[in-house]
């Protein structure tokens, strides 16, 4: 190996400096400019052509001609001076043009870098959404609605998608963000380095979406590990909300989270809501009201004036808010606890209110109950029900098991699908049912002749499931829409009304299906998205919704109003609350049958009405209550 010469070292240093980028180039241009100006100034000074100027003044003169070539046009004097100024001007032209080109290319590179969405987010108290799917849009819309009264709130979305494409899709499907700042970054949620871009240590909440892949839970687990095990993470505890699809992944995710992660088991949520809503017309509208920030939501509130009083006394404590439960440090949130439960100074009330404005939590001054109007009529015993499930996916067996908690003994569920392995799943997972008998039939659910042969009008409830594991999103939704249109036509021809719950994957298809029938509730990933948004705003809500959807606790029911009160004259909602309380139930709304087809009036559903205003009710109306059965 030959000896390394000084010129080799200089050339090597020069190459490394140039390859460092624009800063290195600017450095060498500055060095070259300085040498040129000093050399020319020295020549002019030594030649004596400008005897009245010192060396520093000549350097300044040369510098001005370097920056402004037009300056030399007025030069006069000895040819040595003129040729020197010509040289420094030509050198300046070369250097300045190079510098301009360098600045232009540097700006272009910076713009390209910014468009890549790889710069660090400098925010505080912001919300971060990790992952990209169709769920992003309802989550963003809901969070923007929730933060309208919090100017300056920022929401950061990071996914494996081009930043500009994400921003364009959000602008198209969600619209203007209002007072909320929206920031998009391109990155991999399982990469610790990429996660550092979004300043997780300063967040208010982190939402981890389930990706659209063959094994989504595995990627969610990796993301949780990347968030919690970052060696550079702050000591501040995270508030993470993550979506899990497989129940077997739940325990692993809880071990990783160690109290920092609130988990939403998406398939169980959809299965439970489907089982509950298919049996009660209008219940879907109540769930939509509670999960959507645009209406009334669930809040926690500590009320010192109710300490020592019973839960029953708290039910009529607020004019603008509906009390539905208690949250204590020892027992956690409880919906519809025993009416004689005492409220201590550490308990919080669980209420439904339009927003968290303190005005809505102001105590009522007077409570008027029309005792004479209250009745205690018994409800008719539940008769066996016939339920038809058309289609199949991984949630079907869960829906059947959930239905078993609610139906009367002797009930039947018939499953019709073009998926033969479904029969094996039913045989394996639905053998220990207590009240429900499950049967399977192979067939194409979009075939009108098959639907005619099923005598659909003989069923009480129909559930249409999408083939989400076997078909693309649009193909699966197209089959669901076809089946739904056939069923609506059969219902009109037979004159027999049966409830229909249809599952959609794409929110746009859901909107198409909802146009004709408000009561045909369309279950989709949007429900899970709204649930994630609610828990992101308040982590304690996760236990509340688990209790609400769990068949072992109190659930929402729409019960005949005439079983609670006489309907001879208008009544205040205070009276309805008292009538429900005597049954061990919590009333928090009603549904007017006369407005069941009126979209502008929320199809007759009123949640958290003003309690003092008189309400004219009819025999077909329903009282919305929390009850154990």
Coordinates of C-alpha atoms in Angstrom, one line a residue:
X1 CA 0.0 0.0 0.0
X2 CA 1.5 3.4 -1.0
X3 CA 2.0 6.3 1.3
X4 CA -0.8 8.7 1.7
X5 CA 0.2 12.1 0.5
X6 CA -0.9 15.5 1.7
X7 CA -2.8 16.1 -1.5
X8 CA -4.7 12.8 -1.0
X9 CA -5.7 13.9 2.5
X10 CA -6.8 17.3 1.2
X11 CA -8.8 15.7 -1.6
X12 CA -10.4 13.2 0.8
X13 CA -11.4 16.0 3.2
X14 CA -12.8 18.0 0.3
X15 CA -14.8 15.0 -1.0
X16 CA -16.3 14.3 2.5
X17 CA -17.2 17.9 3.0
X18 CA -18.9 18.1 -0.4
X19 CA -20.8 14.9 0.2
X20 CA -22.2 16.3 3.5
X21 CA -24.8 18.3 1.5
X22 CA -25.6 22.0 1.0
X23 CA -23.7 23.1 4.1
X24 CA -20.4 21.7 2.8
X25 CA -21.0 23.3 -0.6
X26 CA -21.8 26.7 0.9
X27 CA -18.6 26.4 3.0
X28 CA -16.3 25.8 0.0
X29 CA -18.1 28.5 -2.0
X30 CA -17.4 30.9 0.9
X31 CA -13.7 29.8 1.0
X32 CA -13.3 30.2 -2.7
X33 CA -15.0 33.6 -2.6
X34 CA -12.8 34.8 0.2
X35 CA -9.6 33.6 -1.6
X36 CA -10.6 35.3 -4.8
X37 CA -11.5 38.6 -3.1
X38 CA -8.3 38.6 -1.0
X39 CA -6.1 37.8 -4.1
X40 CA -7.6 40.5 -6.3
X41 CA -7.5 43.0 -3.4
X42 CA -3.9 42.3 -2.8
X43 CA -3.0 42.8 -6.5
X44 CA -4.8 46.1 -6.6
X45 CA -3.2 47.2 -3.3
X46 CA 0.3 46.3 -4.3
X47 CA -0.1 47.9 -7.8
X48 CA -0.8 51.2 -6.2
X49 CA -3.6 52.0 -8.7
X50 CA -5.8 53.2 -5.8
X51 CA -3.4 55.2 -3.6
X52 CA -6.2 56.9 -1.6
X53 CA -7.7 53.6 -0.4
X54 CA -6.4 51.2 2.2
X55 CA -6.3 47.4 1.9
X56 CA -9.6 46.9 3.9
X57 CA -11.4 49.4 1.7
X58 CA -10.2 47.7 -1.4
X59 CA -11.4 44.3 0.0
X60 CA -14.8 45.9 0.5
X61 CA -14.8 47.3 -3.0
X62 CA -14.0 43.9 -4.5
X63 CA -16.7 42.3 -2.4
X64 CA -19.3 44.7 -3.7
X65 CA -18.3 43.9 -7.3
X66 CA -18.6 40.2 -6.5
X67 CA -22.2 40.6 -5.3
X68 CA -23.2 43.1 -8.0
X69 CA -21.5 42.7 -11.4
X70 CA -23.1 45.9 -12.6
X71 CA -21.0 48.0 -10.3
X72 CA -17.8 47.7 -12.4
X73 CA -19.5 49.5 -15.3
X74 CA -18.6 52.9 -13.7
X75 CA -15.0 51.9 -13.0
X76 CA -12.2 54.2 -14.4
X77 CA -8.5 54.1 -13.9
X78 CA -5.4 52.1 -14.7
X79 CA -5.8 48.9 -16.7
X80 CA -4.4 46.8 -13.8
X81 CA -7.3 48.0 -11.7
X82 CA -9.8 47.5 -14.4
X83 CA -8.7 44.0 -15.2
X84 CA -8.6 43.1 -11.5
X85 CA -12.2 44.3 -11.1
X86 CA -13.2 42.3 -14.2
X87 CA -11.7 39.2 -12.7
X88 CA -13.4 39.6 -9.4
X89 CA -16.7 40.3 -11.2
X90 CA -16.4 37.2 -13.4
X91 CA -15.6 35.2 -10.3
X92 CA -18.6 36.6 -8.5
X93 CA -20.9 35.7 -11.4
X94 CA -19.7 32.1 -11.2
X95 CA -20.0 31.9 -7.4
X96 CA -23.3 33.7 -7.1
X97 CA -25.0 31.7 -9.8
X98 CA -23.7 28.5 -8.2
X99 CA -25.0 29.7 -4.8
X100 CA -28.4 30.5 -6.3
X101 CA -28.7 27.1 -7.9
X102 CA -27.6 25.5 -4.6
X103 CA -30.2 27.3 -2.6
X104 CA -32.9 26.5 -5.2
X105 CA -32.1 22.8 -5.1
X106 CA -31.8 22.8 -1.3
X107 CA -35.3 24.3 -1.1
X108 CA -36.7 21.7 -3.5
X109 CA -35.1 18.9 -1.5
X110 CA -36.5 20.3 1.7
X111 CA -40.0 20.5 0.2
X112 CA -39.7 16.9 -1.0
X113 CA -38.5 15.9 2.5
X114 CA -41.5 17.6 4.1
X115 CA -43.9 15.9 1.6
X116 CA -42.5 12.6 2.8
X117 CA -43.9 13.4 6.3
X118 CA -40.7 12.5 8.1
X119 CA -40.1 15.6 10.2
X120 CA -40.6 15.5 14.0
X121 CA -43.9 16.6 15.5
X122 CA -43.5 19.3 18.2
X123 CA -46.9 19.2 20.0
X124 CA -48.2 18.9 23.6
X125 CA -51.4 17.3 24.8
X126 CA -52.1 16.0 21.3
X127 CA -53.8 12.8 20.2
X128 CA -51.9 10.3 18.1
X129 CA -53.5 7.7 15.8
X130 CA -51.2 4.9 14.7
X131 CA -52.1 3.0 11.6
X132 CA -54.2 3.7 8.5
X133 CA -57.5 2.1 7.6
X134 CA -61.1 3.2 6.9
X135 CA -61.5 3.6 10.6
X136 CA -59.4 6.7 10.6
X137 CA -62.2 8.8 9.1
X138 CA -65.0 8.3 11.6
X139 CA -62.4 8.5 14.5
X140 CA -61.2 11.8 13.2
X141 CA -64.7 13.2 12.6
X142 CA -65.7 12.2 16.2
X143 CA -62.5 13.6 17.8
X144 CA -62.9 16.9 15.9
X145 CA -66.5 17.1 17.2
X146 CA -65.4 16.3 20.7
X147 CA -62.6 19.0 20.7
X148 CA -64.6 21.9 19.1
X149 CA -64.6 23.6 22.5
X150 CA -60.8 23.0 22.9
X151 CA -59.0 25.3 20.4
X152 CA -55.5 24.4 19.6
X153 CA -56.0 20.6 19.9
X154 CA -53.8 18.6 17.5
X155 CA -54.4 15.2 16.1
X156 CA -51.5 13.4 14.6
X157 CA -52.0 10.4 12.2
X158 CA -49.0 8.2 11.4
X159 CA -49.4 5.3 8.9
X160 CA -47.5 3.5 6.2
X161 CA -49.0 5.7 3.5
X162 CA -47.8 8.8 1.7
X163 CA -48.4 11.9 3.7
X164 CA -50.0 13.9 0.9
X165 CA -52.3 11.0 0.0
X166 CA -53.4 10.8 3.7
X167 CA -54.1 14.5 3.8
X168 CA -56.1 14.4 0.5
X169 CA -58.2 11.4 1.7
X170 CA -59.0 13.0 5.0
X171 CA -59.9 16.3 3.3
X172 CA -62.2 14.4 1.0
X173 CA -64.0 12.1 3.5
X174 CA -63.9 14.2 6.7
X175 CA -63.8 17.8 5.5
X176 CA -62.4 20.8 7.3
X177 CA -60.9 20.1 10.7
X178 CA -62.2 23.3 12.2
X179 CA -60.2 24.5 15.3
X180 CA -58.4 21.1 15.5
X181 CA -55.0 21.0 13.9
X182 CA -54.4 17.9 11.8
X183 CA -50.9 16.6 11.2
X184 CA -50.0 13.5 9.1
X185 CA -46.7 11.6 9.1
X186 CA -45.5 8.7 7.1
X187 CA -44.0 5.9 9.2
X188 CA -44.3 2.3 10.5
X189 CA -46.0 2.1 13.9
X190 CA -43.9 -0.9 14.9
X191 CA -40.6 1.0 14.3
X192 CA -39.4 2.7 17.5
X193 CA -37.5 5.4 15.5
X194 CA -40.6 6.3 13.5
X195 CA -42.7 6.5 16.7
X196 CA -40.3 9.1 18.1
X197 CA -41.4 11.4 15.3
X198 CA -44.8 11.9 16.8
X199 CA -43.7 12.8 20.4
X200 CA -45.6 10.1 22.2
X201 CA -44.3 11.3 25.6
X202 CA -46.3 14.5 25.3
X203 CA -49.6 12.9 24.1
X204 CA -53.0 13.0 25.7
X205 CA -54.0 9.7 24.1
X206 CA -52.7 7.2 21.6
X207 CA -55.1 5.2 19.4
X208 CA -53.7 2.0 17.9
X209 CA -55.8 0.8 14.9
X210 CA -56.1 -2.8 13.7
X211 CA -54.4 -2.9 10.3
X212 CA -55.9 -4.5 7.2
X213 CA -53.6 -7.6 7.1
X214 CA -53.8 -11.4 7.5
X215 CA -52.7 -11.2 11.1
X216 CA -53.7 -7.7 12.4
X217 CA -53.4 -8.6 16.1
X218 CA -49.7 -9.4 15.7
X219 CA -49.0 -6.0 14.3
X220 CA -51.0 -4.4 17.2
X221 CA -48.9 -6.3 19.7
X222 CA -45.7 -5.2 18.0
X223 CA -46.9 -1.6 18.1
X224 CA -47.7 -1.8 21.8
X225 CA -44.3 -3.3 22.4
X226 CA -42.6 -0.5 20.4
X227 CA -44.5 2.2 22.3
X228 CA -44.0 0.8 25.9
X229 CA -40.4 -0.5 25.5
X230 CA -38.7 2.5 23.9
X231 CA -35.5 3.0 25.8
X232 CA -35.9 6.8 25.4
X233 CA -39.5 7.0 26.5
X234 CA -40.4 9.4 29.3
X235 CA -41.6 8.4 32.8
X236 CA -45.0 9.8 32.0
X237 CA -47.6 7.0 31.8
X238 CA -49.3 6.6 28.4
X239 CA -53.1 6.5 27.7
X240 CA -53.2 4.0 24.9
X241 CA -56.4 2.7 23.3
X242 CA -55.9 -0.4 21.1
X243 CA -58.2 -2.6 19.0
X244 CA -57.9 -6.3 19.2
X245 CA -59.9 -8.9 17.1
X246 CA -58.9 -12.3 18.6
X247 CA -59.9 -12.9 22.2
X248 CA -56.8 -15.1 22.6
X249 CA -54.6 -12.0 22.0
X250 CA -56.3 -10.1 24.8
X251 CA -54.3 -11.4 27.8
X252 CA -51.0 -10.9 26.0
X253 CA -51.9 -7.3 25.1
X254 CA -52.9 -6.6 28.8
X255 CA -49.5 -7.9 30.0
X256 CA -47.7 -5.6 27.6
X257 CA -49.8 -2.6 28.6
X258 CA -49.4 -2.9 32.3
X259 CA -52.2 -0.5 33.1
X260 CA -51.4 1.9 30.2
X261 CA -53.5 0.2 27.6
X262 CA -57.3 0.1 27.2
X263 CA -58.3 -2.7 24.9
X264 CA -61.4 -3.0 22.7
X265 CA -62.2 -6.5 21.6
X266 CA -63.8 -5.5 18.3
X267 CA -65.5 -8.7 17.3
X268 CA -67.1 -9.1 20.7
X269 CA -68.4 -5.5 20.6
X270 CA -70.0 -6.0 17.2
X271 CA -71.4 -9.4 18.1
X272 CA -73.0 -8.1 21.3
X273 CA -74.5 -5.0 19.7
X274 CA -75.8 -7.1 16.9
X275 CA -77.5 -9.6 19.3
X276 CA -79.0 -6.8 21.3
X277 CA -80.2 -4.5 18.5
X278 CA -81.8 -7.2 16.3
X279 CA -84.3 -7.9 19.1
X280 CA -85.3 -4.2 19.8
X281 CA -86.3 -1.8 17.2
X282 CA -84.8 1.6 17.9
X283 CA -82.0 0.4 20.2
X284 CA -79.5 1.1 17.5
X285 CA -80.4 4.7 17.5
X286 CA -79.8 4.9 21.2
X287 CA -76.3 3.4 20.9
X288 CA -75.5 5.8 18.0
X289 CA -76.5 8.7 20.3
X290 CA -74.3 7.6 23.1
X291 CA -71.2 6.7 21.0
X292 CA -71.3 9.8 18.8
X293 CA -69.9 13.1 20.2
X294 CA -72.4 15.0 18.1
X295 CA -75.2 14.1 20.5
X296 CA -75.4 13.2 24.2
X297 CA -72.4 11.3 25.7
X298 CA -71.5 9.7 29.0
X299 CA -69.5 11.7 31.5
X300 CA -68.2 11.4 35.1
X301 CA -69.1 14.0 37.7
X302 CA -68.4 14.4 41.4
X303 CA -71.3 16.1 43.2
X304 CA -70.6 17.0 46.9
X305 CA -74.2 17.9 47.6
X306 CA -75.3 14.2 47.0
X307 CA -72.7 12.7 49.4
X308 CA -74.6 10.5 51.9
X309 CA -77.7 10.2 49.8
X310 CA -78.8 7.1 47.9
X311 CA -78.4 6.4 44.2
X312 CA -82.2 6.5 43.9
X313 CA -82.2 10.1 45.2
X314 CA -79.5 11.1 42.7
X315 CA -81.6 10.0 39.7
X316 CA -83.7 13.2 39.9
X317 CA -80.8 15.4 40.9
X318 CA -80.2 17.1 37.6
X319 CA -82.5 18.8 35.1
X320 CA -80.0 18.7 32.1
X321 CA -78.2 15.4 32.8
X322 CA -79.4 11.8 33.3
X323 CA -77.7 9.8 36.1
X324 CA -77.2 6.2 35.1
X325 CA -74.6 4.8 37.5
X326 CA -71.8 5.2 40.0
X327 CA -68.0 5.0 39.8
X328 CA -66.1 4.2 43.0
X329 CA -62.4 3.6 43.5
X330 CA -63.0 0.2 45.1
X331 CA -65.7 -1.2 42.8
X332 CA -65.2 0.7 39.6
X333 CA -68.0 1.9 37.4
X334 CA -71.4 0.3 37.9
X335 CA -74.5 1.0 35.8
X336 CA -77.8 0.8 37.6
X337 CA -76.4 -0.2 41.0
X338 CA -78.9 -1.1 43.8
X339 CA -81.1 1.9 44.5
X340 CA -80.2 2.0 48.2
X341 CA -76.4 2.4 47.4
X342 CA -75.0 5.3 49.4
X343 CA -72.8 7.9 47.7
X344 CA -69.6 8.7 49.5
X345 CA -67.2 11.6 49.0
X346 CA -65.0 9.6 46.6
X347 CA -67.7 8.4 44.3
X348 CA -68.4 9.9 40.9
X349 CA -71.8 9.9 39.2
X350 CA -72.0 8.5 35.7
X351 CA -74.2 10.8 33.7
X352 CA -75.5 11.3 30.2
X353 CA -75.2 15.0 29.1
X354 CA -75.0 16.9 25.9
X355 CA -71.4 18.0 26.8
X356 CA -69.3 18.6 29.8
X357 CA -70.5 22.2 30.3
X358 CA -70.9 22.8 34.1
X359 CA -74.3 24.2 33.4
X360 CA -75.5 20.7 32.5
X361 CA -74.4 19.4 35.9
X362 CA -76.3 22.0 37.9
X363 CA -78.6 20.6 40.5
X364 CA -82.4 20.7 40.1
X365 CA -84.3 23.0 42.4
X366 CA -87.6 21.2 42.4
X367 CA -88.8 17.7 41.5
X368 CA -92.5 17.2 40.7
X369 CA -93.7 13.6 40.4
X370 CA -97.4 12.8 39.5
X371 CA -97.9 9.9 41.9
X372 CA -101.4 9.1 40.6
X373 CA -100.0 8.4 37.1
X374 CA -97.6 5.7 38.1
X375 CA -98.7 2.1 37.6
X376 CA -96.9 -1.2 38.0
X377 CA -98.2 -3.4 35.2
X378 CA -96.3 -6.6 34.6
X379 CA -94.6 -7.3 31.3
X380 CA -95.8 -10.1 29.1
X381 CA -93.6 -13.3 29.3
X382 CA -91.1 -13.7 26.5
X383 CA -92.2 -16.2 23.9
X384 CA -89.8 -18.3 22.0
X385 CA -88.3 -16.4 19.1
X386 CA -87.3 -17.4 15.6
X387 CA -84.1 -15.8 14.3
X388 CA -82.6 -16.1 10.8
X389 CA -78.9 -15.4 10.1
X390 CA -78.0 -15.0 6.4
X391 CA -74.2 -15.1 5.6
X392 CA -71.2 -16.0 7.7
X393 CA -68.0 -14.7 9.2
X394 CA -65.9 -15.2 12.3
X395 CA -68.4 -13.3 14.4
X396 CA -71.4 -15.5 13.6
X397 CA -70.8 -18.0 16.4
X398 CA -70.3 -15.2 18.9
X399 CA -73.6 -13.6 17.9
X400 CA -75.4 -16.9 18.4
X401 CA -73.9 -17.3 21.9
X402 CA -74.9 -13.8 22.7
X403 CA -78.5 -14.3 21.6
X404 CA -78.7 -17.3 23.9
X405 CA -78.5 -14.9 26.9
X406 CA -81.6 -13.0 25.9
X407 CA -84.1 -15.3 24.2
X408 CA -86.7 -17.5 25.9
X409 CA -86.2 -21.3 26.0
X410 CA -87.4 -23.0 22.8
X411 CA -86.1 -20.3 20.5
X412 CA -84.4 -21.2 17.2
X413 CA -81.7 -19.6 15.1
X414 CA -81.3 -20.8 11.5
X415 CA -78.1 -20.0 9.7
X416 CA -78.0 -19.9 5.9
X417 CA -74.7 -19.4 4.1
X418 CA -72.7 -20.6 1.1
X419 CA -69.8 -21.6 3.5
X420 CA -70.0 -25.3 4.4
X421 CA -67.3 -25.1 7.2
X422 CA -69.8 -22.9 9.1
X423 CA -71.7 -26.1 10.0
X424 CA -68.6 -27.5 11.7
X425 CA -68.1 -24.2 13.6
X426 CA -71.7 -24.3 14.8
X427 CA -71.4 -27.9 15.9
X428 CA -68.2 -27.2 17.8
X429 CA -68.9 -23.8 19.4
X430 CA -72.7 -23.7 19.8
X431 CA -73.5 -27.0 21.5
X432 CA -73.9 -25.7 25.1
X433 CA -76.7 -23.2 24.4
X434 CA -79.3 -23.0 27.1
X435 CA -82.3 -21.4 25.3
X436 CA -81.5 -21.5 21.7
X437 CA -81.2 -24.3 19.1
X438 CA -78.8 -23.5 16.2
X439 CA -79.3 -25.1 12.7
X440 CA -77.4 -24.7 9.5
X441 CA -78.4 -24.8 5.8
X442 CA -76.1 -24.4 2.8
X443 CA -77.3 -21.8 0.2
X444 CA -76.7 -18.6 -1.6
X445 CA -78.2 -15.8 0.4
X446 CA -78.6 -13.5 -2.6
X447 CA -80.8 -16.0 -4.4
X448 CA -84.4 -14.8 -4.4
X449 CA -85.8 -18.3 -4.9
X450 CA -83.9 -19.5 -1.8
X451 CA -85.2 -16.6 0.3
X452 CA -88.7 -17.3 -0.9
X453 CA -88.4 -20.9 0.2
X454 CA -87.1 -19.9 3.7
X455 CA -90.5 -18.2 4.5
X456 CA -88.6 -15.2 5.9
X457 CA -91.9 -13.6 7.1
X458 CA -92.2 -16.4 9.7
X459 CA -89.1 -15.1 11.5
X460 CA -89.0 -12.4 14.2
X461 CA -85.6 -11.1 13.5
X462 CA -83.1 -11.4 10.6
X463 CA -79.4 -10.7 10.7
X464 CA -77.4 -10.3 7.5
X465 CA -73.6 -11.0 7.9
X466 CA -71.0 -10.1 5.3
X467 CA -68.4 -12.6 4.1
X468 CA -65.6 -10.4 5.3
X469 CA -63.0 -13.2 5.4
X470 CA -63.7 -14.6 1.9
X471 CA -64.5 -11.6 -0.3
X472 CA -63.2 -8.1 -0.8
X473 CA -64.9 -5.2 1.1
X474 CA -66.9 -4.1 -1.9
X475 CA -67.9 -7.6 -3.0
X476 CA -69.0 -8.5 0.5
X477 CA -71.0 -5.3 0.9
X478 CA -72.6 -5.8 -2.6
X479 CA -73.9 -9.2 -1.5
X480 CA -75.2 -7.8 1.7
X481 CA -77.0 -5.0 -0.1
X482 CA -78.6 -7.5 -2.6
X483 CA -79.9 -9.7 0.2
X484 CA -81.2 -6.7 2.1
X485 CA -83.1 -5.4 -0.9
X486 CA -84.7 -8.8 -1.3
X487 CA -85.7 -8.9 2.3
X488 CA -87.3 -5.5 2.3
X489 CA -89.3 -6.5 -0.7
X490 CA -90.5 -9.7 0.9
X491 CA -91.5 -7.8 4.0
X492 CA -93.6 -5.3 2.0
X493 CA -95.2 -8.1 0.0
X494 CA -96.1 -10.2 3.0
X495 CA -97.2 -7.2 5.2
X496 CA -95.2 -8.8 8.1
X497 CA -92.6 -6.6 9.8
X498 CA -89.5 -8.2 11.1
X499 CA -86.4 -6.4 12.4
X500 CA -83.3 -6.6 10.2
X501 CA -79.7 -6.0 11.2
X502 CA -77.2 -5.8 8.3
X503 CA -73.5 -5.7 8.6
X504 CA -71.5 -3.5 6.3
X505 CA -67.7 -3.0 6.0
X506 CA -67.6 0.3 4.0
X507 CA -69.2 3.3 5.7
X508 CA -70.3 4.6 2.2
X509 CA -72.3 1.4 1.6
X510 CA -73.8 1.6 5.0
X511 CA -75.2 5.1 4.1
X512 CA -76.6 3.6 0.9
X513 CA -78.4 0.9 2.8
X514 CA -79.7 3.3 5.5
X515 CA -81.6 5.5 3.1
X516 CA -84.8 3.5 3.0
X517 CA -85.3 2.1 6.5
X518 CA -84.0 3.8 9.6
X519 CA -84.6 0.7 11.8
X520 CA -82.5 -1.6 9.7
X521 CA -79.4 -1.0 11.8
X522 CA -76.2 -1.5 9.9
X523 CA -73.4 -2.8 12.1
X524 CA -69.9 -1.9 10.9
X525 CA -66.4 -1.0 12.0
X526 CA -67.7 2.5 12.5
X527 CA -69.1 1.4 15.8
X528 CA -65.7 0.3 17.0
X529 CA -64.2 3.5 15.7
X530 CA -66.6 5.6 17.7
X531 CA -65.9 3.5 20.8
X532 CA -62.2 4.0 20.4
X533 CA -62.8 7.8 20.2
X534 CA -64.8 7.8 23.3
X535 CA -62.2 5.9 25.3
X536 CA -59.4 8.0 24.0
X537 CA -61.2 11.1 25.5
X538 CA -61.9 9.3 28.8
X539 CA -60.2 5.9 29.6
X540 CA -62.7 5.2 32.4
X541 CA -65.4 4.8 29.8
X542 CA -64.0 1.4 28.7
X543 CA -65.3 -0.3 31.8
X544 CA -68.6 1.5 31.4
X545 CA -69.1 0.2 27.9
X546 CA -68.0 -3.3 28.9
X547 CA -70.7 -3.3 31.5
X548 CA -73.2 -1.8 29.1
X549 CA -72.6 -4.5 26.4
X550 CA -72.2 -7.4 28.9
X551 CA -75.4 -9.5 29.2
X552 CA -74.5 -10.3 32.8
X553 CA -75.2 -6.7 33.9
X554 CA -77.7 -4.0 33.1
X555 CA -78.5 -3.4 29.4
X556 CA -80.5 -0.9 27.5
X557 CA -84.1 -1.8 26.8
X558 CA -87.0 0.0 25.1
X559 CA -90.1 -1.1 27.1
X560 CA -93.8 -0.2 26.6
X561 CA -94.6 3.1 28.2
X562 CA -98.0 2.0 29.4
X563 CA -96.4 -0.6 31.8
X564 CA -95.0 2.4 33.8
X565 CA -97.6 5.2 33.7
X566 CA -101.2 6.0 32.8
X567 CA -101.4 7.9 29.5
X568 CA -104.4 10.1 30.1
X569 CA -102.4 13.4 30.2
X570 CA -98.9 14.8 29.6
X571 CA -96.3 13.8 32.2
X572 CA -92.9 15.2 33.3
X573 CA -89.9 12.9 32.8
X574 CA -89.5 13.0 36.6
X575 CA -92.5 10.9 36.9
X576 CA -91.2 8.4 34.4
X577 CA -87.9 8.2 36.3
X578 CA -89.7 7.5 39.5
X579 CA -91.9 4.8 37.8
X580 CA -88.8 3.0 36.5
X581 CA -87.0 3.4 39.9
X582 CA -89.7 1.4 41.6
X583 CA -88.9 -1.5 39.3
X584 CA -85.1 -1.2 40.0
X585 CA -84.5 0.4 36.6
X586 CA -83.0 3.7 35.4
X587 CA -85.0 5.7 32.8
X588 CA -83.0 8.1 30.6
X589 CA -85.0 8.6 27.5
X590 CA -88.0 7.6 25.4
X591 CA -89.1 6.9 21.8
X592 CA -92.1 8.3 20.1
X593 CA -93.7 5.9 17.6
X594 CA -95.3 8.8 15.7
X595 CA -91.8 10.1 14.7
X596 CA -90.3 6.7 13.9
X597 CA -89.9 7.6 10.2
X598 CA -88.7 11.2 10.8
X599 CA -85.0 11.5 10.4
X600 CA -85.0 15.2 11.4
X601 CA -86.4 14.1 14.8
X602 CA -83.8 11.3 15.3
X603 CA -86.6 8.8 14.4
X604 CA -88.4 9.6 17.6
X605 CA -85.5 8.7 20.0
X606 CA -85.0 11.3 22.7
X607 CA -82.0 10.7 25.1
X608 CA -81.7 12.7 28.3
X609 CA -84.8 14.9 27.9
X610 CA -85.5 17.9 30.1
X611 CA -87.1 16.4 33.1
X612 CA -89.6 19.2 34.0
X613 CA -91.1 19.5 30.5
X614 CA -94.5 17.7 30.1
X615 CA -94.5 14.9 27.5
X616 CA -97.6 13.6 25.7
X617 CA -97.1 9.8 25.3
X618 CA -99.1 7.2 23.5
X619 CA -99.5 3.4 23.9
X620 CA -97.0 2.6 21.1
X621 CA -94.3 4.7 22.6
X622 CA -91.3 3.2 24.5
X623 CA -89.4 4.1 27.6
X624 CA -85.6 3.8 27.4
X625 CA -84.2 2.2 30.5
X626 CA -81.2 0.5 32.0
X627 CA -82.4 -2.8 33.4
X628 CA -81.1 -6.3 34.1
X629 CA -83.8 -7.9 31.9

